[in-house]
């Protein structure tokens, strides 16, 4: 006999369940790290059987990779939406602001990603190929176009500048709580976002 549902209660789909598992895993991995997190904890948070997590994602590593891949897709979509009909310099700045906005809306993502960045492992190399390198290439192309539009040579160490922006933004958001203990005027959301904009976006490749 099929399970009877209450009137008006929406039917949970496999997509809903997978999204709940992925969200639970993201929060656990961000807080405890990959090695410190078990599938049983993730399953408990999601309210599902641990066997279902393994079945849907092929184990803990498969789940971690699914989360990173989704973050890469979400970031790509956010950056593509930022590239409206603007001058190259403004396109670059708007993409930078969109990237920061994405990190601020999902602070667990930079916390998750930065945990594996300094460790030479298969996961860190996969993370580099799946997310970091495409993101860097995207911003570098925007930066080269912006510099060309200014009708002057690109700044020295442009690739390094791009990489530094990406990691500085992610690190600042991931370590926001510690930063607010050092800097009084960035305690609220608006002030913190304004500080990131002023230090990381404003002044980037000015043509004047």
Coordinates of C-alpha atoms in Angstrom, one line a residue:
X1 CA 0.0 0.0 0.0
X2 CA 1.3 3.4 -0.9
X3 CA 2.0 5.9 1.8
X4 CA -0.9 8.3 2.4
X5 CA 0.0 12.0 2.4
X6 CA -1.8 14.8 4.1
X7 CA -4.0 17.1 1.9
X8 CA -1.8 19.8 0.3
X9 CA 1.5 18.2 1.3
X10 CA 3.9 18.4 -1.6
X11 CA 5.5 15.2 -2.7
X12 CA 9.2 15.0 -2.0
X13 CA 11.2 14.3 -5.1
X14 CA 14.6 12.7 -5.5
X15 CA 16.0 16.1 -6.5
X16 CA 14.7 17.6 -3.2
X17 CA 16.3 14.8 -1.2
X18 CA 19.6 15.1 -3.0
X19 CA 19.6 18.9 -2.5
X20 CA 19.0 18.4 1.2
X21 CA 21.8 15.9 1.5
X22 CA 24.2 18.2 -0.4
X23 CA 23.3 21.2 1.8
X24 CA 23.8 19.2 4.9
X25 CA 27.2 18.0 3.6
X26 CA 28.3 21.5 2.6
X27 CA 27.7 22.8 6.1
X28 CA 29.4 19.8 7.8
X29 CA 32.4 19.9 5.5
X30 CA 32.7 23.7 5.9
X31 CA 32.6 23.4 9.7
X32 CA 34.6 20.2 10.3
X33 CA 36.6 19.6 7.2
X34 CA 36.5 16.6 4.9
X35 CA 38.4 14.2 7.2
X36 CA 36.5 15.3 10.2
X37 CA 33.1 14.6 8.7
X38 CA 31.3 11.3 8.4
X39 CA 28.5 10.2 6.1
X40 CA 26.6 9.2 9.1
X41 CA 26.6 12.8 10.4
X42 CA 25.5 14.1 7.1
X43 CA 22.7 11.6 6.8
X44 CA 21.6 12.5 10.3
X45 CA 21.5 16.2 9.5
X46 CA 19.5 15.4 6.3
X47 CA 17.2 13.0 8.1
X48 CA 17.9 10.1 5.7
X49 CA 19.5 6.7 5.9
X50 CA 23.3 6.7 5.4
X51 CA 23.0 4.1 2.7
X52 CA 20.9 6.5 0.6
X53 CA 23.7 9.1 0.8
X54 CA 26.3 6.6 -0.5
X55 CA 23.8 5.4 -3.2
X56 CA 23.0 8.9 -4.4
X57 CA 26.6 10.3 -4.5
X58 CA 28.9 7.2 -4.5
X59 CA 30.4 7.9 -1.1
X60 CA 31.9 10.8 0.7
X61 CA 34.3 11.9 -2.0
X62 CA 31.6 11.8 -4.6
X63 CA 29.5 13.9 -2.4
X64 CA 32.3 16.4 -1.8
X65 CA 33.0 16.6 -5.6
X66 CA 29.3 17.1 -6.3
X67 CA 29.2 20.1 -3.9
X68 CA 32.3 21.7 -5.5
X69 CA 30.9 21.1 -9.0
X70 CA 27.7 22.8 -8.0
X71 CA 29.6 25.7 -6.6
X72 CA 31.5 26.1 -9.9
X73 CA 28.2 26.0 -11.9
X74 CA 26.6 28.6 -9.6
X75 CA 29.6 30.9 -9.8
X76 CA 29.7 30.6 -13.6
X77 CA 26.0 31.5 -13.8
X78 CA 26.5 34.5 -11.4
X79 CA 29.5 35.8 -13.4
X80 CA 27.7 35.3 -16.8
X81 CA 24.8 37.3 -15.5
X82 CA 27.1 40.1 -14.5
X83 CA 28.5 40.5 -18.0
X84 CA 25.9 42.8 -19.5
X85 CA 26.5 45.4 -22.1
X86 CA 29.1 47.4 -20.2
X87 CA 32.5 48.8 -20.9
X88 CA 35.3 46.3 -20.2
X89 CA 36.5 48.0 -17.0
X90 CA 33.0 48.2 -15.6
X91 CA 32.4 44.6 -16.7
X92 CA 35.4 43.5 -14.7
X93 CA 34.4 45.5 -11.7
X94 CA 30.8 44.2 -11.9
X95 CA 32.1 40.6 -12.1
X96 CA 34.3 41.2 -9.1
X97 CA 31.3 42.5 -7.1
X98 CA 29.1 39.6 -8.2
X99 CA 31.8 37.2 -7.1
X100 CA 32.0 38.9 -3.7
X101 CA 28.2 38.9 -3.4
X102 CA 28.1 35.1 -4.1
X103 CA 30.7 34.5 -1.3
X104 CA 28.8 36.7 1.1
X105 CA 25.5 34.9 0.4
X106 CA 27.2 31.5 0.8
X107 CA 30.0 31.9 3.3
X108 CA 30.1 28.2 3.9
X109 CA 31.5 27.7 0.3
X110 CA 34.7 29.6 0.8
X111 CA 35.2 27.9 4.2
X112 CA 34.8 24.6 2.4
X113 CA 37.2 25.4 -0.4
X114 CA 39.9 27.0 1.6
X115 CA 40.2 23.9 3.8
X116 CA 41.7 21.9 1.0
X117 CA 43.7 24.6 -0.8
X118 CA 47.0 24.3 1.1
X119 CA 47.1 20.5 1.2
X120 CA 48.7 18.7 -1.7
X121 CA 46.2 16.0 -2.3
X122 CA 44.0 14.5 -5.0
X123 CA 41.2 16.7 -3.7
X124 CA 43.2 19.9 -3.8
X125 CA 44.3 19.1 -7.4
X126 CA 40.7 18.3 -8.4
X127 CA 39.5 21.5 -6.8
X128 CA 42.1 23.5 -8.7
X129 CA 41.0 22.0 -12.1
X130 CA 37.3 22.1 -11.4
X131 CA 36.9 25.5 -9.8
X132 CA 40.0 27.6 -9.2
X133 CA 41.6 27.5 -12.7
X134 CA 38.4 28.2 -14.7
X135 CA 37.6 31.1 -12.3
X136 CA 41.1 32.5 -12.6
X137 CA 41.0 32.2 -16.4
X138 CA 37.6 34.0 -16.5
X139 CA 38.8 36.9 -14.4
X140 CA 42.1 37.1 -16.3
X141 CA 40.3 37.4 -19.6
X142 CA 38.2 40.2 -18.2
X143 CA 41.2 42.0 -16.8
X144 CA 43.2 41.8 -20.1
X145 CA 40.2 43.2 -21.9
X146 CA 39.8 46.0 -19.3
X147 CA 43.5 46.9 -19.6
X148 CA 43.3 46.9 -23.4
X149 CA 40.3 49.2 -23.3
X150 CA 42.3 51.7 -21.2
X151 CA 44.7 51.9 -24.2
X152 CA 47.8 51.2 -22.0
X153 CA 49.9 48.1 -21.2
X154 CA 48.4 45.7 -18.7
X155 CA 49.7 46.2 -15.2
X156 CA 52.7 44.1 -14.1
X157 CA 51.9 40.7 -12.6
X158 CA 48.3 40.8 -13.9
X159 CA 47.8 37.1 -13.4
X160 CA 49.0 37.3 -9.9
X161 CA 46.7 40.3 -9.2
X162 CA 43.7 38.2 -10.4
X163 CA 44.7 35.2 -8.3
X164 CA 45.2 37.5 -5.3
X165 CA 41.8 39.0 -5.7
X166 CA 40.1 35.6 -5.8
X167 CA 41.8 34.2 -2.8
X168 CA 41.7 37.5 -0.8
X169 CA 38.0 37.7 -1.2
X170 CA 37.4 34.1 -0.3
X171 CA 39.7 34.3 2.7
X172 CA 38.2 37.5 4.0
X173 CA 34.6 36.0 3.9
X174 CA 35.7 32.7 5.3
X175 CA 37.5 34.5 8.2
X176 CA 35.0 37.2 8.7
X177 CA 34.4 36.5 12.4
X178 CA 38.1 36.8 13.1
X179 CA 38.4 40.0 11.1
X180 CA 35.6 41.7 13.0
X181 CA 37.5 41.1 16.2
X182 CA 40.4 43.2 14.8
X183 CA 38.5 45.8 12.9
X184 CA 35.6 47.6 14.7
X185 CA 33.9 49.2 11.7
X186 CA 33.1 46.1 9.7
X187 CA 30.8 44.3 12.2
X188 CA 27.5 44.7 10.2
X189 CA 26.8 43.1 6.8
X190 CA 26.7 46.4 4.9
X191 CA 29.9 47.7 6.3
X192 CA 31.8 44.5 5.7
X193 CA 30.6 44.4 2.1
X194 CA 31.6 48.0 1.6
X195 CA 35.1 47.3 3.0
X196 CA 35.5 44.4 0.6
X197 CA 34.4 46.6 -2.3
X198 CA 36.7 49.5 -1.3
X199 CA 39.8 47.3 -0.8
X200 CA 39.4 44.7 -3.6
X201 CA 37.3 46.3 -6.3
X202 CA 37.6 50.1 -6.3
X203 CA 40.7 51.2 -8.0
X204 CA 41.1 48.0 -10.0
X205 CA 42.5 49.0 -13.4
X206 CA 41.5 52.6 -13.4
X207 CA 41.8 54.2 -16.9
X208 CA 42.1 57.8 -15.7

